[in-house]
């Protein structure tokens, strides 16, 4: 059974019930984690609190040196990490390799901020007074992770948290804990002081709740679904703990009559099957303008139908791996069935396929779903996409904005004025013009509406991990 990492040591969670970890492509058990008791979280938080003042007392540049050392360790183990990530998540090896490389880059990028975090000096209305704004760490961060980009998300939380003088307690997803364990083992070989980084395994109900309701946690940084985000807000409310929430998405892709289909079709197709259809900011619904709708639909359906799938460790050439678990396939199948029963037409795919112990959903395209229907409104998180025909850009924008989600959006057009109109009128944290995800580490990944509170990456993401103190200095 994998151990927790608390105060610089690997410790067994004695007596905890084991949770099996599966290879989603084969259905085989590859590891076990403990459903750690609340006392393990108490110990991790206590260690993090004890370590925090000493860690914050280092200079930014000294802390940045530790982040660079972590980045370099990750690069030394790049291929082994990528294989482990594919084994427990089911993503294609090349995507896993990109995630590992991006994680190392993320630590290096955050280290670059060491000499650039600045306070402010503000003119006073009182003679002889200086007003200063200082930036201080939050204290101890609780990081709760999903399974879809589990390794990168360790860095998205740990990099900015540590650089700004916080310490951290991480709970990985119970589906993908092995890469976090590997990370802790690499970190253990680094010079990081004990207690600065802690890892506790378990379910959301035990370890997740213990973190988000803990009085010793100063900020919960959570990435996952909207319902869990709502629960975490509730749990954190008891202590008025700050929450930073990166939640689900329902990204619209708008394809206008003047779009370059050689760009739009592969971009939307790749986005929809990327990570086996399980990316928060991948295209989840298409609004295509009437003049180009038939040609777009015909070519797009062919691209989706030609998508191969299978075990990514068994055959590196497949385009798509399995869904994370069986209940995902059942959930996606239910959504497709209900869409069809409400009048949508199935253009390709539509079936749950079990192959070699893995659960796949055929790349699926639907047409004619009503704007108010579930398939147009709810996050699918599988390789399924509805196409909805619109008459003009205004209609596409209005229908895009008519959503509980506000994470990302995209528009395909050759017209600068259409691109500018879409960018200004789409109410989403990100808008991509003539391309799909991913976002840049120097950007700011943040969702509107139910897609989240606060954001990550870049200068603004770093600021989330700090609080301010005003100093009024009267001479
Ligand atoms: P999830 O919400 O089911 O679980 C995420 C984490 O929360 C897991 O570690 C889980 O154990 C924990 N958890 C569950 N219940 C909890 C509770 N009551 N209290 C505290 N923690 C609890 O999400 P998932 O299925 O792992 O991930 C998929 C979701 O994540 C999708 O909705 C996707 O869009 C979203 N996501 C968003 C982003 C983003 O940047 N906005 C990035 C990746 C994934």
Short mmCIF file of C-alpha atoms and ligand atoms in Angstrom, two decimals:
data_model
loop_
_atom_site.label_atom_id
_atom_site.label_comp_id
_atom_site.label_asym_id
_atom_site.label_seq_id
_atom_site.Cartn_x
_atom_site.Cartn_y
_atom_site.Cartn_z
CA UNK A 1 0.00 0.00 0.00
CA UNK A 2 1.33 3.48 -0.85
CA UNK A 3 2.38 5.55 2.16
CA UNK A 4 1.58 9.15 3.01
CA UNK A 5 4.44 11.68 2.99
CA UNK A 6 4.31 13.78 6.14
CA UNK A 7 7.05 15.95 7.65
CA UNK A 8 9.69 14.63 5.27
CA UNK A 9 8.97 10.93 5.95
CA UNK A 10 6.91 8.20 4.32
CA UNK A 11 4.42 7.00 6.91
CA UNK A 12 1.89 4.17 6.70
CA UNK A 13 -1.70 5.07 7.56
CA UNK A 14 -2.14 2.29 10.13
CA UNK A 15 -5.52 0.54 10.08
CA UNK A 16 -6.87 2.53 7.10
CA UNK A 17 -9.01 0.60 4.63
CA UNK A 18 -7.24 0.01 1.31
CA UNK A 19 -8.51 1.51 -1.96
CA UNK A 20 -7.48 -0.34 -5.14
CA UNK A 21 -6.01 1.70 -8.01
CA UNK A 22 -6.83 0.39 -11.50
CA UNK A 23 -5.19 0.57 -14.89
CA UNK A 24 -8.23 1.91 -16.77
CA UNK A 25 -7.18 0.27 -20.05
CA UNK A 26 -6.90 -3.21 -18.55
CA UNK A 27 -9.05 -3.18 -15.43
CA UNK A 28 -6.14 -4.63 -13.44
CA UNK A 29 -5.20 -3.51 -9.93
CA UNK A 30 -1.84 -1.73 -10.07
CA UNK A 31 -1.58 -0.29 -6.54
CA UNK A 32 -3.43 0.34 -3.32
CA UNK A 33 -3.76 3.48 -1.25
CA UNK A 34 -5.04 3.95 2.28
CA UNK A 35 -8.27 5.83 2.94
CA UNK A 36 -6.32 7.79 5.55
CA UNK A 37 -8.06 8.88 8.74
CA UNK A 38 -8.54 12.53 9.72
CA UNK A 39 -5.60 12.14 12.13
CA UNK A 40 -3.24 11.79 9.13
CA UNK A 41 -4.48 15.15 7.83
CA UNK A 42 -4.03 16.62 11.34
CA UNK A 43 -0.41 15.41 11.35
CA UNK A 44 0.27 16.76 7.86
CA UNK A 45 -1.26 20.15 8.67
CA UNK A 46 0.68 20.33 11.95
CA UNK A 47 3.94 19.58 10.10
CA UNK A 48 3.12 22.17 7.43
CA UNK A 49 2.31 24.82 10.06
CA UNK A 50 5.53 24.15 11.94
CA UNK A 51 7.63 24.37 8.77
CA UNK A 52 5.94 27.46 7.31
CA UNK A 53 7.64 30.34 9.20
CA UNK A 54 11.14 28.99 8.51
CA UNK A 55 10.26 28.39 4.86
CA UNK A 56 8.83 31.91 4.51
CA UNK A 57 11.97 33.34 6.12
CA UNK A 58 14.09 32.15 3.17
CA UNK A 59 14.53 34.65 0.37
CA UNK A 60 12.37 34.25 -2.72
CA UNK A 61 15.50 33.32 -4.65
CA UNK A 62 16.40 30.61 -2.15
CA UNK A 63 12.93 29.10 -2.45
CA UNK A 64 13.17 29.37 -6.25
CA UNK A 65 16.36 27.29 -6.08
CA UNK A 66 14.35 24.48 -4.49
CA UNK A 67 11.75 24.67 -7.27
CA UNK A 68 14.48 24.44 -9.91
CA UNK A 69 15.91 21.37 -8.18
CA UNK A 70 12.44 19.73 -8.28
CA UNK A 71 12.12 20.59 -12.01
CA UNK A 72 15.44 18.99 -12.74
CA UNK A 73 14.56 15.80 -10.78
CA UNK A 74 11.33 15.50 -12.80
CA UNK A 75 13.29 15.79 -16.05
CA UNK A 76 15.70 13.05 -14.89
CA UNK A 77 12.73 10.65 -14.55
CA UNK A 78 10.68 11.88 -17.49
CA UNK A 79 9.94 8.59 -19.26
CA UNK A 80 9.22 6.53 -16.11
CA UNK A 81 6.83 9.21 -14.89
CA UNK A 82 5.06 9.37 -18.27
CA UNK A 83 4.57 5.58 -18.36
CA UNK A 84 3.19 5.54 -14.83
CA UNK A 85 0.83 8.39 -15.69
CA UNK A 86 -0.48 6.51 -18.74
CA UNK A 87 -0.79 3.30 -16.74
CA UNK A 88 -3.03 4.82 -14.07
CA UNK A 89 -4.86 7.45 -16.15
CA UNK A 90 -5.17 5.85 -19.62
CA UNK A 91 -3.97 8.93 -21.53
CA UNK A 92 -1.80 8.55 -24.63
CA UNK A 93 1.91 8.28 -23.89
CA UNK A 94 2.77 11.37 -25.91
CA UNK A 95 0.25 13.41 -23.93
CA UNK A 96 1.68 12.00 -20.70
CA UNK A 97 5.19 12.92 -21.88
CA UNK A 98 3.97 16.45 -22.57
CA UNK A 99 2.36 16.64 -19.15
CA UNK A 100 5.58 15.60 -17.40
CA UNK A 101 7.66 18.08 -19.42
CA UNK A 102 5.08 20.82 -18.79
CA UNK A 103 5.18 20.10 -15.07
CA UNK A 104 8.95 20.56 -14.93
CA UNK A 105 8.60 23.77 -16.95
CA UNK A 106 5.92 24.99 -14.56
CA UNK A 107 8.25 24.73 -11.57
CA UNK A 108 10.96 26.56 -13.52
CA UNK A 109 8.49 29.22 -14.64
CA UNK A 110 7.30 29.87 -11.08
CA UNK A 111 10.94 30.07 -9.95
CA UNK A 112 11.43 32.93 -12.46
CA UNK A 113 9.04 35.06 -10.38
CA UNK A 114 11.38 35.12 -7.38
CA UNK A 115 12.84 38.54 -8.21
CA UNK A 116 9.62 39.97 -9.62
CA UNK A 117 7.09 39.76 -6.78
CA UNK A 118 6.71 43.35 -5.66
CA UNK A 119 4.71 45.23 -3.06
CA UNK A 120 3.44 48.77 -3.66
CA UNK A 121 4.06 52.25 -2.29
CA UNK A 122 0.94 54.40 -2.49
CA UNK A 123 0.81 58.23 -2.11
CA UNK A 124 -0.86 59.29 1.14
CA UNK A 125 -3.30 62.19 1.81
CA UNK A 126 -1.43 62.87 5.08
CA UNK A 127 1.80 64.82 5.13
CA UNK A 128 4.82 62.79 6.17
CA UNK A 129 3.08 59.47 5.75
CA UNK A 130 4.14 56.53 3.57
CA UNK A 131 1.58 53.90 2.67
CA UNK A 132 2.97 50.50 1.75
CA UNK A 133 1.31 47.33 0.59
CA UNK A 134 3.22 44.21 1.61
CA UNK A 135 2.51 40.79 0.14
CA UNK A 136 2.60 37.84 2.51
CA UNK A 137 2.04 34.11 2.14
CA UNK A 138 -1.41 32.72 3.00
CA UNK A 139 0.19 30.14 5.34
CA UNK A 140 -0.71 26.49 4.74
CA UNK A 141 -2.37 25.53 1.46
CA UNK A 142 -4.61 22.47 1.04
CA UNK A 143 -4.40 21.20 -2.55
CA UNK A 144 -7.11 18.76 -3.71
CA UNK A 145 -6.53 17.23 -7.16
CA UNK A 146 -8.57 15.55 -9.92
CA UNK A 147 -7.37 12.56 -11.96
CA UNK A 148 -7.33 14.04 -15.48
CA UNK A 149 -4.04 16.02 -15.38
CA UNK A 150 -2.89 14.81 -11.99
CA UNK A 151 0.86 15.38 -12.29
CA UNK A 152 0.63 18.84 -13.81
CA UNK A 153 -1.85 19.88 -11.14
CA UNK A 154 0.65 19.05 -8.39
CA UNK A 155 2.87 21.73 -9.91
CA UNK A 156 0.02 24.19 -10.52
CA UNK A 157 -0.63 24.18 -6.79
CA UNK A 158 2.78 23.43 -5.27
CA UNK A 159 4.89 25.72 -7.52
CA UNK A 160 3.21 29.05 -6.73
CA UNK A 161 2.40 28.01 -3.14
CA UNK A 162 6.01 27.23 -2.28
CA UNK A 163 7.57 30.12 -4.16
CA UNK A 164 5.46 32.61 -2.21
CA UNK A 165 6.40 31.15 1.20
CA UNK A 166 3.48 28.83 1.86
CA UNK A 167 3.71 25.18 2.81
CA UNK A 168 1.28 22.63 1.39
CA UNK A 169 -0.74 19.47 2.04
CA UNK A 170 -1.78 17.70 -1.17
CA UNK A 171 -4.52 15.13 -1.63
CA UNK A 172 -4.24 13.39 -5.00
CA UNK A 173 -7.26 11.80 -6.66
CA UNK A 174 -7.85 8.25 -5.44
CA UNK A 175 -7.85 7.21 -9.14
CA UNK A 176 -4.32 8.47 -9.87
CA UNK A 177 -2.23 8.50 -6.69
CA UNK A 178 0.88 6.75 -8.09
CA UNK A 179 2.30 9.76 -9.90
CA UNK A 180 1.93 11.85 -6.71
CA UNK A 181 3.77 9.12 -4.78
CA UNK A 182 6.54 9.19 -7.42
CA UNK A 183 6.67 12.99 -7.05
CA UNK A 184 7.04 12.70 -3.25
CA UNK A 185 9.86 10.19 -3.73
CA UNK A 186 11.70 12.59 -6.05
CA UNK A 187 11.12 15.45 -3.66
CA UNK A 188 12.46 13.33 -0.80
CA UNK A 189 15.79 13.20 -2.69
CA UNK A 190 15.82 17.02 -2.90
CA UNK A 191 16.92 19.46 -0.19
CA UNK A 192 13.42 20.69 0.68
CA UNK A 193 13.01 21.13 4.47
CA UNK A 194 10.65 18.58 6.13
CA UNK A 195 7.00 19.64 6.39
CA UNK A 196 7.08 22.03 3.42
CA UNK A 197 5.39 19.49 1.13
CA UNK A 198 3.04 16.83 2.51
CA UNK A 199 0.91 14.23 0.76
CA UNK A 200 -2.10 12.39 2.21
CA UNK A 201 -3.95 9.68 0.28
CA UNK A 202 -7.63 8.87 0.57
CA UNK A 203 -11.14 9.58 -0.65
CA UNK A 204 -12.86 12.93 -0.91
CA UNK A 205 -15.24 12.07 1.90
CA UNK A 206 -12.42 11.40 4.38
CA UNK A 207 -9.19 13.17 3.43
CA UNK A 208 -10.74 15.80 1.12
CA UNK A 209 -13.29 16.90 3.70
CA UNK A 210 -10.70 16.82 6.48
CA UNK A 211 -8.51 19.23 4.48
CA UNK A 212 -11.22 21.66 3.37
CA UNK A 213 -12.81 21.86 6.84
CA UNK A 214 -9.49 22.09 8.72
CA UNK A 215 -8.92 25.15 10.89
CA UNK A 216 -5.18 24.88 10.20
CA UNK A 217 -5.58 25.30 6.43
CA UNK A 218 -5.45 28.92 5.20
CA UNK A 219 -6.53 28.33 1.61
CA UNK A 220 -8.01 25.39 -0.28
CA UNK A 221 -6.88 25.19 -3.88
CA UNK A 222 -9.20 22.74 -5.59
CA UNK A 223 -9.48 21.43 -9.14
CA UNK A 224 -12.40 19.15 -9.95
CA UNK A 225 -16.12 19.05 -10.62
CA UNK A 226 -18.73 21.71 -9.82
CA UNK A 227 -20.65 19.59 -7.25
CA UNK A 228 -17.44 18.89 -5.31
CA UNK A 229 -16.46 22.56 -5.54
CA UNK A 230 -19.79 23.48 -3.93
CA UNK A 231 -19.17 20.94 -1.13
CA UNK A 232 -15.70 22.34 -0.56
CA UNK A 233 -17.05 25.89 -0.27
CA UNK A 234 -19.49 24.64 2.36
CA UNK A 235 -16.79 22.84 4.32
CA UNK A 236 -14.38 25.78 4.11
CA UNK A 237 -17.07 28.26 5.21
CA UNK A 238 -16.92 27.06 8.84
CA UNK A 239 -13.42 28.56 9.17
CA UNK A 240 -13.85 31.33 6.57
CA UNK A 241 -11.04 29.64 4.65
CA UNK A 242 -10.21 31.13 1.27
CA UNK A 243 -11.11 28.86 -1.66
CA UNK A 244 -9.59 28.84 -5.12
CA UNK A 245 -11.75 26.68 -7.38
CA UNK A 246 -10.98 25.42 -10.89
CA UNK A 247 -14.13 23.57 -11.90
CA UNK A 248 -15.81 22.05 -14.93
CA UNK A 249 -16.45 23.46 -18.37
CA UNK A 250 -18.79 23.23 -21.36
CA UNK A 251 -16.69 24.97 -23.98
CA UNK A 252 -18.51 26.15 -27.11
CA UNK A 253 -16.63 26.07 -30.44
CA UNK A 254 -18.14 28.60 -32.87
CA UNK A 255 -17.47 27.93 -36.57
CA UNK A 256 -18.46 30.81 -38.84
CA UNK A 257 -19.11 30.69 -42.59
CA UNK A 258 -15.70 32.23 -43.31
CA UNK A 259 -13.76 29.75 -41.13
CA UNK A 260 -10.79 27.83 -42.52
CA UNK A 261 -12.10 24.28 -42.13
CA UNK A 262 -8.61 22.84 -42.54
CA UNK A 263 -7.85 24.54 -39.22
CA UNK A 264 -11.22 24.23 -37.46
CA UNK A 265 -11.94 20.54 -38.07
CA UNK A 266 -8.65 19.03 -36.84
CA UNK A 267 -8.51 21.49 -33.94
CA UNK A 268 -12.01 20.66 -32.66
CA UNK A 269 -11.59 16.95 -33.36
CA UNK A 270 -8.32 16.72 -31.43
CA UNK A 271 -9.72 18.81 -28.62
CA UNK A 272 -12.75 16.52 -28.27
CA UNK A 273 -10.81 13.25 -28.12
CA UNK A 274 -7.76 14.63 -26.25
CA UNK A 275 -7.15 12.88 -22.92
CA UNK A 276 -9.90 10.50 -24.05
CA UNK A 277 -12.45 13.33 -23.99
CA UNK A 278 -11.69 14.29 -20.39
CA UNK A 279 -10.32 17.84 -20.41
CA UNK A 280 -12.01 20.73 -18.59
CA UNK A 281 -11.41 23.15 -21.46
CA UNK A 282 -11.95 20.93 -24.51
CA UNK A 283 -14.73 21.65 -27.03
CA UNK A 284 -18.01 20.29 -25.63
CA UNK A 285 -20.54 21.79 -28.10
CA UNK A 286 -20.30 23.23 -31.61
CA UNK A 287 -22.24 26.19 -33.04
CA UNK A 288 -21.76 26.17 -36.80
CA UNK A 289 -23.09 28.86 -39.12
CA UNK A 290 -25.72 27.64 -41.61
CA UNK A 291 -23.79 28.45 -44.82
CA UNK A 292 -20.96 26.07 -43.97
CA UNK A 293 -22.87 23.64 -41.74
CA UNK A 294 -23.25 20.72 -44.21
CA UNK A 295 -19.63 20.74 -45.33
CA UNK A 296 -18.34 21.13 -41.77
CA UNK A 297 -20.59 18.38 -40.40
CA UNK A 298 -19.69 15.93 -43.17
CA UNK A 299 -15.94 16.38 -42.73
CA UNK A 300 -16.06 16.55 -38.93
CA UNK A 301 -18.08 13.34 -38.64
CA UNK A 302 -15.54 11.57 -40.88
CA UNK A 303 -12.69 12.74 -38.64
CA UNK A 304 -14.44 11.59 -35.46
CA UNK A 305 -15.42 8.24 -37.01
CA UNK A 306 -11.80 7.60 -38.04
CA UNK A 307 -10.52 7.98 -34.46
CA UNK A 308 -8.87 4.75 -33.33
CA UNK A 309 -8.92 3.72 -29.69
CA UNK A 310 -7.33 1.14 -27.43
CA UNK A 311 -4.83 0.49 -24.66
CA UNK A 312 -2.21 3.25 -25.03
CA UNK A 313 0.55 1.13 -23.47
CA UNK A 314 -0.33 -1.82 -25.73
CA UNK A 315 -0.42 0.22 -28.95
CA UNK A 316 1.22 3.63 -29.02
CA UNK A 317 -0.41 4.44 -32.37
CA UNK A 318 -4.02 4.71 -31.11
CA UNK A 319 -5.69 8.15 -31.17
CA UNK A 320 -7.57 7.72 -27.90
CA UNK A 321 -7.44 5.68 -24.70
CA UNK A 322 -10.14 4.51 -22.30
CA UNK A 323 -12.37 6.51 -20.02
CA UNK A 324 -11.16 6.64 -16.43
CA UNK A 325 -13.71 4.14 -15.13
CA UNK A 326 -16.82 2.17 -16.06
CA UNK A 327 -19.29 4.60 -14.48
CA UNK A 328 -17.98 7.38 -16.77
CA UNK A 329 -18.88 5.28 -19.81
CA UNK A 330 -22.32 4.56 -18.31
CA UNK A 331 -22.85 8.28 -17.59
CA UNK A 332 -21.86 9.30 -21.14
CA UNK A 333 -24.06 6.54 -22.62
CA UNK A 334 -27.02 7.82 -20.57
CA UNK A 335 -26.51 11.37 -21.86
CA UNK A 336 -26.37 10.19 -25.49
CA UNK A 337 -29.49 8.02 -25.07
CA UNK A 338 -31.45 10.89 -23.54
CA UNK A 339 -30.30 13.28 -26.30
CA UNK A 340 -31.51 10.86 -28.98
CA UNK A 341 -34.80 10.20 -27.19
CA UNK A 342 -35.36 13.98 -27.06
CA UNK A 343 -34.94 14.26 -30.83
CA UNK A 344 -31.20 14.57 -31.59
CA UNK A 345 -29.79 12.56 -34.50
CA UNK A 346 -26.79 10.30 -34.03
CA UNK A 347 -24.34 10.96 -36.88
CA UNK A 348 -21.58 8.59 -35.74
CA UNK A 349 -20.63 6.50 -32.70
CA UNK A 350 -23.02 6.24 -29.78
CA UNK A 351 -21.88 3.02 -28.11
CA UNK A 352 -20.06 2.07 -24.91
CA UNK A 353 -17.40 -0.50 -25.83
CA UNK A 354 -15.54 -2.72 -23.39
CA UNK A 355 -12.25 -3.90 -24.84
CA UNK A 356 -9.57 -5.80 -22.92
CA UNK A 357 -10.94 -4.64 -19.56
CA UNK A 358 -11.02 -0.94 -20.59
CA UNK A 359 -14.19 1.13 -21.01
CA UNK A 360 -14.39 3.25 -24.15
CA UNK A 361 -17.06 5.43 -25.64
CA UNK A 362 -17.06 5.59 -29.42
CA UNK A 363 -16.25 9.09 -30.72
CA UNK A 364 -19.77 10.41 -31.19
CA UNK A 365 -21.40 13.31 -33.02
CA UNK A 366 -25.01 14.39 -32.56
CA UNK A 367 -27.05 16.90 -34.55
CA UNK A 368 -30.28 18.75 -33.86
CA UNK A 369 -30.11 18.84 -30.04
CA UNK A 370 -32.10 21.72 -28.58
CA UNK A 371 -30.18 24.49 -26.83
CA UNK A 372 -31.97 23.73 -23.54
CA UNK A 373 -31.25 19.98 -23.69
CA UNK A 374 -28.93 18.21 -21.24
CA UNK A 375 -26.32 17.36 -23.91
CA UNK A 376 -25.99 21.10 -24.76
CA UNK A 377 -25.98 22.24 -21.13
CA UNK A 378 -24.10 19.67 -19.00
CA UNK A 379 -20.42 18.71 -19.05
CA UNK A 380 -20.09 15.40 -20.96
CA UNK A 381 -16.43 14.62 -20.15
CA UNK A 382 -16.21 11.99 -22.88
CA UNK A 383 -15.60 11.92 -26.67
CA UNK A 384 -19.11 13.08 -27.60
CA UNK A 385 -20.11 16.41 -29.16
CA UNK A 386 -23.40 17.93 -30.36
CA UNK A 387 -23.47 20.20 -33.45
CA UNK A 388 -26.03 23.00 -33.38
CA UNK A 389 -26.66 25.14 -36.48
CA UNK A 390 -26.97 28.93 -36.05
CA UNK A 391 -27.77 31.75 -38.47
CA UNK A 392 -25.32 34.35 -37.27
CA UNK A 393 -22.53 35.16 -34.83
CA UNK A 394 -24.87 36.96 -32.39
CA UNK A 395 -26.98 33.83 -32.02
CA UNK A 396 -23.87 31.69 -31.46
CA UNK A 397 -22.60 34.10 -28.79
CA UNK A 398 -25.97 34.26 -27.00
CA UNK A 399 -26.28 30.46 -26.99
CA UNK A 400 -22.66 30.05 -25.86
CA UNK A 401 -23.22 32.40 -22.92
CA UNK A 402 -26.46 30.61 -22.03
CA UNK A 403 -24.62 28.13 -19.78
CA UNK A 404 -23.84 27.58 -16.10
CA UNK A 405 -20.24 27.06 -17.16
CA UNK A 406 -17.85 29.82 -18.20
CA UNK A 407 -14.40 28.26 -18.50
CA UNK A 408 -13.35 28.37 -22.15
CA UNK A 409 -14.69 29.08 -25.62
CA UNK A 410 -13.35 29.20 -29.17
CA UNK A 411 -14.22 30.86 -32.47
CA UNK A 412 -13.11 30.03 -36.02
CA UNK A 413 -13.22 32.88 -38.54
CA UNK A 414 -11.02 34.73 -41.03
CA UNK A 415 -12.65 38.04 -40.09
CA UNK A 416 -10.85 40.25 -37.59
CA UNK A 417 -14.06 42.06 -36.69
CA UNK A 418 -15.91 38.76 -35.97
CA UNK A 419 -12.97 37.60 -33.86
CA UNK A 420 -12.99 40.86 -31.92
CA UNK A 421 -16.77 40.80 -31.45
CA UNK A 422 -16.65 37.20 -30.20
CA UNK A 423 -13.75 38.00 -27.83
CA UNK A 424 -15.60 40.95 -26.37
CA UNK A 425 -19.09 39.38 -26.11
CA UNK A 426 -18.28 35.79 -25.08
CA UNK A 427 -18.33 35.60 -21.28
CA UNK A 428 -15.71 32.95 -20.62
CA UNK A 429 -12.43 32.89 -18.73
CA UNK A 430 -10.64 32.00 -21.98
CA UNK A 431 -11.43 32.54 -25.66
CA UNK A 432 -9.30 30.88 -28.33
CA UNK A 433 -9.38 32.28 -31.86
CA UNK A 434 -8.67 29.73 -34.62
CA UNK A 435 -7.33 27.18 -32.16
CA UNK A 436 -8.39 25.06 -29.18
CA UNK A 437 -6.86 24.41 -25.76
CA UNK A 438 -4.25 24.34 -24.09
CA UNK A 439 -3.69 27.51 -22.10
CA UNK A 440 -0.25 29.07 -21.50
CA UNK A 441 1.51 28.91 -18.13
CA UNK A 442 2.06 32.68 -18.32
CA UNK A 443 -1.69 33.31 -18.90
CA UNK A 444 -4.45 33.19 -16.28
CA UNK A 445 -6.69 30.11 -16.26
CA UNK A 446 -9.92 31.13 -14.53
CA UNK A 447 -13.59 30.28 -14.99
CA UNK A 448 -16.64 32.51 -14.92
CA UNK A 449 -20.02 31.48 -13.43
CA UNK A 450 -19.95 27.95 -11.95
CA UNK A 451 -16.58 27.15 -13.56
CA UNK A 452 -14.73 28.54 -10.59
CA UNK A 453 -13.49 31.22 -8.27
CA UNK A 454 -10.06 32.75 -8.72
CA UNK A 455 -7.60 31.24 -11.15
CA UNK A 456 -4.18 29.76 -11.80
CA UNK A 457 -0.98 30.48 -13.76
CA UNK A 458 1.03 33.58 -14.55
CA UNK A 459 1.36 36.64 -12.36
CA UNK A 460 -2.30 36.64 -11.34
CA UNK A 461 -2.25 32.96 -10.40
CA UNK A 462 0.77 33.59 -8.18
CA UNK A 463 -1.04 36.43 -6.40
CA UNK A 464 -3.80 34.02 -5.37
CA UNK A 465 -1.35 32.40 -2.96
CA UNK A 466 -0.57 35.66 -1.17
CA UNK A 467 -2.48 38.06 1.06
CA UNK A 468 -1.80 41.75 1.52
CA UNK A 469 -0.93 43.86 4.53
CA UNK A 470 -1.17 47.66 4.41
CA UNK A 471 1.40 49.61 6.43
CA UNK A 472 0.69 53.30 7.27
CA UNK A 473 4.04 54.79 8.29
CA UNK A 474 3.75 58.26 9.82
CA UNK A 475 6.98 60.20 10.26
P1 LIG B 1 -14.11 15.35 -8.54
O1 LIG B 1 -14.75 16.63 -8.14
O2 LIG B 1 -14.94 14.11 -8.52
O3 LIG B 1 -12.85 15.03 -7.59
C1 LIG B 1 -11.77 15.90 -7.47
C2 LIG B 1 -11.08 15.70 -6.13
O4 LIG B 1 -11.97 16.08 -5.09
C3 LIG B 1 -10.68 14.26 -5.85
O5 LIG B 1 -9.42 14.24 -5.23
C4 LIG B 1 -11.76 13.80 -4.86
O6 LIG B 1 -11.33 12.77 -4.00
C5 LIG B 1 -12.00 15.08 -4.10
N1 LIG B 1 -13.31 15.15 -3.41
C6 LIG B 1 -14.46 14.51 -3.73
N2 LIG B 1 -15.44 14.84 -2.84
C7 LIG B 1 -14.88 15.71 -1.96
C8 LIG B 1 -15.38 16.41 -0.83
N3 LIG B 1 -16.65 16.28 -0.41
N4 LIG B 1 -14.55 17.24 -0.16
C9 LIG B 1 -13.27 17.40 -0.55
N5 LIG B 1 -12.73 16.74 -1.61
C10 LIG B 1 -13.54 15.91 -2.31
O7 LIG B 1 -13.48 15.59 -9.98
P2 LIG B 1 -12.72 14.55 -10.93
O8 LIG B 1 -13.73 13.58 -11.46
O9 LIG B 1 -11.50 14.04 -10.26
O10 LIG B 1 -12.22 15.53 -12.12
C11 LIG B 1 -13.01 15.86 -13.21
C12 LIG B 1 -13.60 17.25 -13.07
O11 LIG B 1 -12.55 18.18 -12.85
C13 LIG B 1 -14.31 17.73 -14.32
O12 LIG B 1 -15.50 18.39 -13.97
C14 LIG B 1 -13.32 18.72 -14.94
O13 LIG B 1 -13.90 19.69 -15.77
C15 LIG B 1 -12.69 19.32 -13.72
N6 LIG B 1 -11.38 19.91 -14.01
C16 LIG B 1 -11.28 21.27 -14.04
C17 LIG B 1 -10.06 21.87 -14.37
C18 LIG B 1 -9.91 23.36 -14.41
O14 LIG B 1 -8.79 23.82 -14.50
N7 LIG B 1 -10.98 24.15 -14.35
C19 LIG B 1 -8.95 21.08 -14.65
C20 LIG B 1 -9.09 19.69 -14.60
C21 LIG B 1 -10.32 19.11 -14.27
#
